Amino acid sequence: MTDLTPIETKSRLKRLGLFGLLACLDELADKPWLHEVLAIEERERHKRSLERRLKNSRVATFKPMSDFDWSWPKKIDREAVDDLFAPGFVATGHNAVLVGPNGVGKTMILKNVAHQAVVRGHTVRFSTASDMLADLAAQESSAALARRLRRYTVPALLCIDEVGYLSYDSRYADLLFEVVTRRYEAHRPILLSTNKAFSDWGQVFPHAACVVTLVDRLVHRAEVIEIEAESYRLKEAKELSALRTKQRRAKKR
């Protein structure tokens, strides 16, 4: 390992909060074990930080992108999807919206992007739209709501899954508008999936006055990626059914 300068060693000690060692640095600078201790502490803190960010992200289990069948969709911009995994995606502050019917891999992509962002050191929050909006709507006071909003507005990346699968009243639309607006103003990106065209969001949030502005702020500085395909889950179900039928027939012979 390359020897570090006293300034670099001092910086590492400050960053780690090892002020006792820092106070005695003049006495310890030449000790051969000092840099090994720093390396051990940094590795352990990196590990704990990663574990904490993974837990807070709520990504849970998911299939890796290596399992994604790129030949299945009739339409998908693979380069645009790949850009979501680029190191600079979160830093751009730009949103991305995946639009497509059920069962075409939108959630799979969201969870993989979220996980990759966590591994790269970002704070991430993953939630379905219904869970997030129900969580916010359940807050009984303005102060409680303000605190809970931070759960969705502070992380470097927010992933909102399944917008459009349910319809919501104006209160829920206002809450989503608040989340989108705060992140828009802070240049923090949202990665969102929906099975509805934006022109149909009035059906998702009927009678909500903010829908047009909500969509406008969401898609400004955003990449909209359309996926056209039959349900891959339905395809797998049919294949499994055919396989089981074949196996049962073989047993009868």
Short mmCIF file of N, CA, C and O in Angstrom, two decimals, residues 95-98 106-107 110-111 114 124-133 136 152 157-165 168 175-177 179-180 183 189-194 201 205 214 218:
data_model
loop_
_atom_site.label_atom_id
_atom_site.label_comp_id
_atom_site.label_asym_id
_atom_site.label_seq_id
_atom_site.Cartn_x
_atom_site.Cartn_y
_atom_site.Cartn_z
N ASN A 95 -35.77 12.75 -14.40
CA ASN A 95 -36.67 11.63 -14.15
C ASN A 95 -36.64 10.63 -15.31
O ASN A 95 -36.15 10.94 -16.40
N ALA A 96 -37.20 9.46 -15.07
CA ALA A 96 -37.41 8.47 -16.12
C ALA A 96 -38.74 7.78 -15.84
O ALA A 96 -39.04 7.46 -14.69
N VAL A 97 -39.52 7.59 -16.90
CA VAL A 97 -40.84 6.97 -16.76
C VAL A 97 -40.93 5.78 -17.70
O VAL A 97 -40.70 5.92 -18.91
N LEU A 98 -41.22 4.62 -17.14
CA LEU A 98 -41.44 3.41 -17.94
C LEU A 98 -42.94 3.25 -18.14
O LEU A 98 -43.69 3.16 -17.16
N LYS A 106 -41.40 -3.91 -16.05
CA LYS A 106 -41.15 -2.55 -15.54
C LYS A 106 -40.63 -2.58 -14.11
O LYS A 106 -39.67 -1.90 -13.77
N THR A 107 -41.27 -3.38 -13.26
CA THR A 107 -40.84 -3.47 -11.86
C THR A 107 -39.44 -4.06 -11.77
O THR A 107 -38.61 -3.61 -10.97
N LEU A 110 -37.03 -1.28 -12.53
CA LEU A 110 -36.97 -0.32 -11.43
C LEU A 110 -36.14 -0.86 -10.27
O LEU A 110 -35.29 -0.14 -9.72
N LYS A 111 -36.37 -2.11 -9.89
CA LYS A 111 -35.66 -2.66 -8.73
C LYS A 111 -34.17 -2.83 -9.02
O LYS A 111 -33.34 -2.61 -8.13
N ALA A 114 -32.64 0.63 -8.85
CA ALA A 114 -32.59 1.05 -7.45
C ALA A 114 -31.43 0.37 -6.73
O ALA A 114 -30.66 1.01 -6.00
N VAL A 124 -31.75 5.54 -1.58
CA VAL A 124 -32.82 5.19 -2.51
C VAL A 124 -34.06 4.80 -1.73
O VAL A 124 -33.96 4.22 -0.64
N ARG A 125 -35.21 5.10 -2.28
CA ARG A 125 -36.48 4.62 -1.72
C ARG A 125 -37.30 4.02 -2.85
O ARG A 125 -37.55 4.66 -3.87
N PHE A 126 -37.73 2.77 -2.66
CA PHE A 126 -38.60 2.10 -3.63
C PHE A 126 -39.96 1.88 -2.97
O PHE A 126 -40.04 1.42 -1.84
N SER A 127 -41.03 2.19 -3.70
CA SER A 127 -42.38 1.97 -3.17
C SER A 127 -43.36 1.87 -4.32
O SER A 127 -43.17 2.50 -5.37
N THR A 128 -44.40 1.09 -4.12
CA THR A 128 -45.51 1.17 -5.06
C THR A 128 -46.23 2.49 -4.81
O THR A 128 -46.18 3.06 -3.70
N ALA A 129 -46.92 2.97 -5.81
CA ALA A 129 -47.67 4.22 -5.66
C ALA A 129 -48.72 4.10 -4.57
O ALA A 129 -48.88 5.01 -3.74
N SER A 130 -49.41 2.97 -4.52
CA SER A 130 -50.47 2.81 -3.53
C SER A 130 -49.91 2.80 -2.11
O SER A 130 -50.48 3.42 -1.21
N ASP A 131 -48.77 2.13 -1.88
CA ASP A 131 -48.18 2.11 -0.55
C ASP A 131 -47.71 3.49 -0.12
O ASP A 131 -47.91 3.91 1.02
N MET A 132 -47.05 4.20 -1.03
CA MET A 132 -46.54 5.53 -0.70
C MET A 132 -47.67 6.49 -0.38
O MET A 132 -47.64 7.21 0.64
N LEU A 133 -48.70 6.52 -1.22
CA LEU A 133 -49.79 7.47 -1.02
C LEU A 133 -50.62 7.13 0.21
O LEU A 133 -51.06 8.02 0.94
N LEU A 136 -48.63 8.32 3.24
CA LEU A 136 -48.71 9.77 3.43
C LEU A 136 -50.11 10.19 3.89
O LEU A 136 -50.24 11.04 4.78
N TYR A 152 -39.77 10.33 1.29
CA TYR A 152 -39.87 10.19 -0.16
C TYR A 152 -39.22 11.34 -0.93
O TYR A 152 -39.01 11.23 -2.14
N LEU A 157 -32.61 9.00 -4.95
CA LEU A 157 -33.44 8.43 -6.01
C LEU A 157 -34.72 7.87 -5.40
O LEU A 157 -34.66 7.15 -4.41
N LEU A 158 -35.85 8.22 -5.99
CA LEU A 158 -37.14 7.68 -5.58
C LEU A 158 -37.71 6.86 -6.73
O LEU A 158 -37.83 7.35 -7.85
N CYS A 159 -38.06 5.61 -6.44
CA CYS A 159 -38.67 4.73 -7.44
C CYS A 159 -40.13 4.51 -7.05
O CYS A 159 -40.41 3.98 -5.96
N ILE A 160 -41.04 4.91 -7.92
CA ILE A 160 -42.47 4.75 -7.67
C ILE A 160 -43.02 3.76 -8.70
O ILE A 160 -43.00 4.03 -9.90
N ASP A 161 -43.52 2.65 -8.23
CA ASP A 161 -43.96 1.58 -9.11
C ASP A 161 -45.49 1.53 -9.16
O ASP A 161 -46.18 1.85 -8.19
N GLU A 162 -46.01 1.14 -10.31
CA GLU A 162 -47.42 0.79 -10.48
C GLU A 162 -48.39 1.98 -10.36
O GLU A 162 -49.47 1.85 -9.79
N VAL A 163 -48.02 3.11 -10.91
CA VAL A 163 -48.99 4.21 -11.02
C VAL A 163 -49.99 3.84 -12.11
O VAL A 163 -49.60 3.50 -13.23
N GLY A 164 -51.27 3.91 -11.78
CA GLY A 164 -52.29 3.60 -12.78
C GLY A 164 -53.01 2.30 -12.56
O GLY A 164 -54.01 2.03 -13.22
N TYR A 165 -52.54 1.49 -11.63
CA TYR A 165 -53.19 0.21 -11.37
C TYR A 165 -54.44 0.39 -10.52
O TYR A 165 -55.33 -0.46 -10.52
N TYR A 168 -57.39 6.99 -7.58
CA TYR A 168 -57.25 7.66 -6.29
C TYR A 168 -58.07 8.94 -6.27
O TYR A 168 -58.35 9.54 -7.31
N LEU A 175 -51.03 14.64 -2.82
CA LEU A 175 -49.85 14.12 -2.15
C LEU A 175 -48.77 13.74 -3.16
O LEU A 175 -47.58 14.03 -2.95
N LEU A 176 -49.16 13.09 -4.25
CA LEU A 176 -48.19 12.76 -5.28
C LEU A 176 -47.62 14.03 -5.91
O LEU A 176 -46.42 14.12 -6.18
N PHE A 177 -48.47 15.01 -6.11
CA PHE A 177 -48.03 16.29 -6.65
C PHE A 177 -46.98 16.92 -5.72
O PHE A 177 -45.98 17.48 -6.18
N VAL A 179 -44.92 15.38 -3.63
CA VAL A 179 -43.66 14.63 -3.74
C VAL A 179 -42.93 14.99 -5.02
O VAL A 179 -41.72 15.28 -5.01
N VAL A 180 -43.65 14.99 -6.14
CA VAL A 180 -43.04 15.30 -7.43
C VAL A 180 -42.49 16.72 -7.44
O VAL A 180 -41.37 16.97 -7.90
N ARG A 183 -39.27 17.11 -5.25
CA ARG A 183 -38.10 16.50 -5.88
C ARG A 183 -37.72 17.26 -7.14
O ARG A 183 -36.53 17.37 -7.47
N PRO A 189 -34.02 12.88 -8.84
CA PRO A 189 -34.78 12.14 -9.84
C PRO A 189 -35.82 11.18 -9.28
O PRO A 189 -35.69 10.66 -8.17
N ILE A 190 -36.85 10.96 -10.09
CA ILE A 190 -37.87 9.95 -9.84
C ILE A 190 -37.83 8.95 -10.99
O ILE A 190 -37.79 9.34 -12.16
N LEU A 191 -37.82 7.68 -10.65
CA LEU A 191 -37.96 6.62 -11.64
C LEU A 191 -39.33 6.00 -11.40
O LEU A 191 -39.58 5.47 -10.32
N LEU A 192 -40.21 6.09 -12.38
CA LEU A 192 -41.61 5.73 -12.17
C LEU A 192 -42.08 4.78 -13.26
O LEU A 192 -41.66 4.90 -14.41
N SER A 193 -42.95 3.84 -12.88
CA SER A 193 -43.56 2.95 -13.88
C SER A 193 -45.07 3.14 -13.86
O SER A 193 -45.67 3.39 -12.82
N THR A 194 -45.65 3.04 -15.03
CA THR A 194 -47.10 3.19 -15.15
C THR A 194 -47.61 2.36 -16.31
O THR A 194 -46.89 2.13 -17.29
N TRP A 201 -54.18 9.77 -17.30
CA TRP A 201 -53.98 9.93 -15.87
C TRP A 201 -55.17 10.61 -15.19
O TRP A 201 -55.32 10.54 -13.99
N PHE A 205 -56.57 9.75 -11.41
CA PHE A 205 -56.86 10.75 -10.39
C PHE A 205 -58.08 11.58 -10.83
O PHE A 205 -57.95 12.76 -11.18
N LEU A 214 -49.02 18.15 -12.52
CA LEU A 214 -48.26 17.00 -12.01
C LEU A 214 -47.51 16.31 -13.13
O LEU A 214 -46.29 16.06 -13.03
N LEU A 218 -43.44 16.13 -13.89
CA LEU A 218 -42.84 14.80 -13.91
C LEU A 218 -42.05 14.57 -15.19
O LEU A 218 -40.96 14.00 -15.16
#
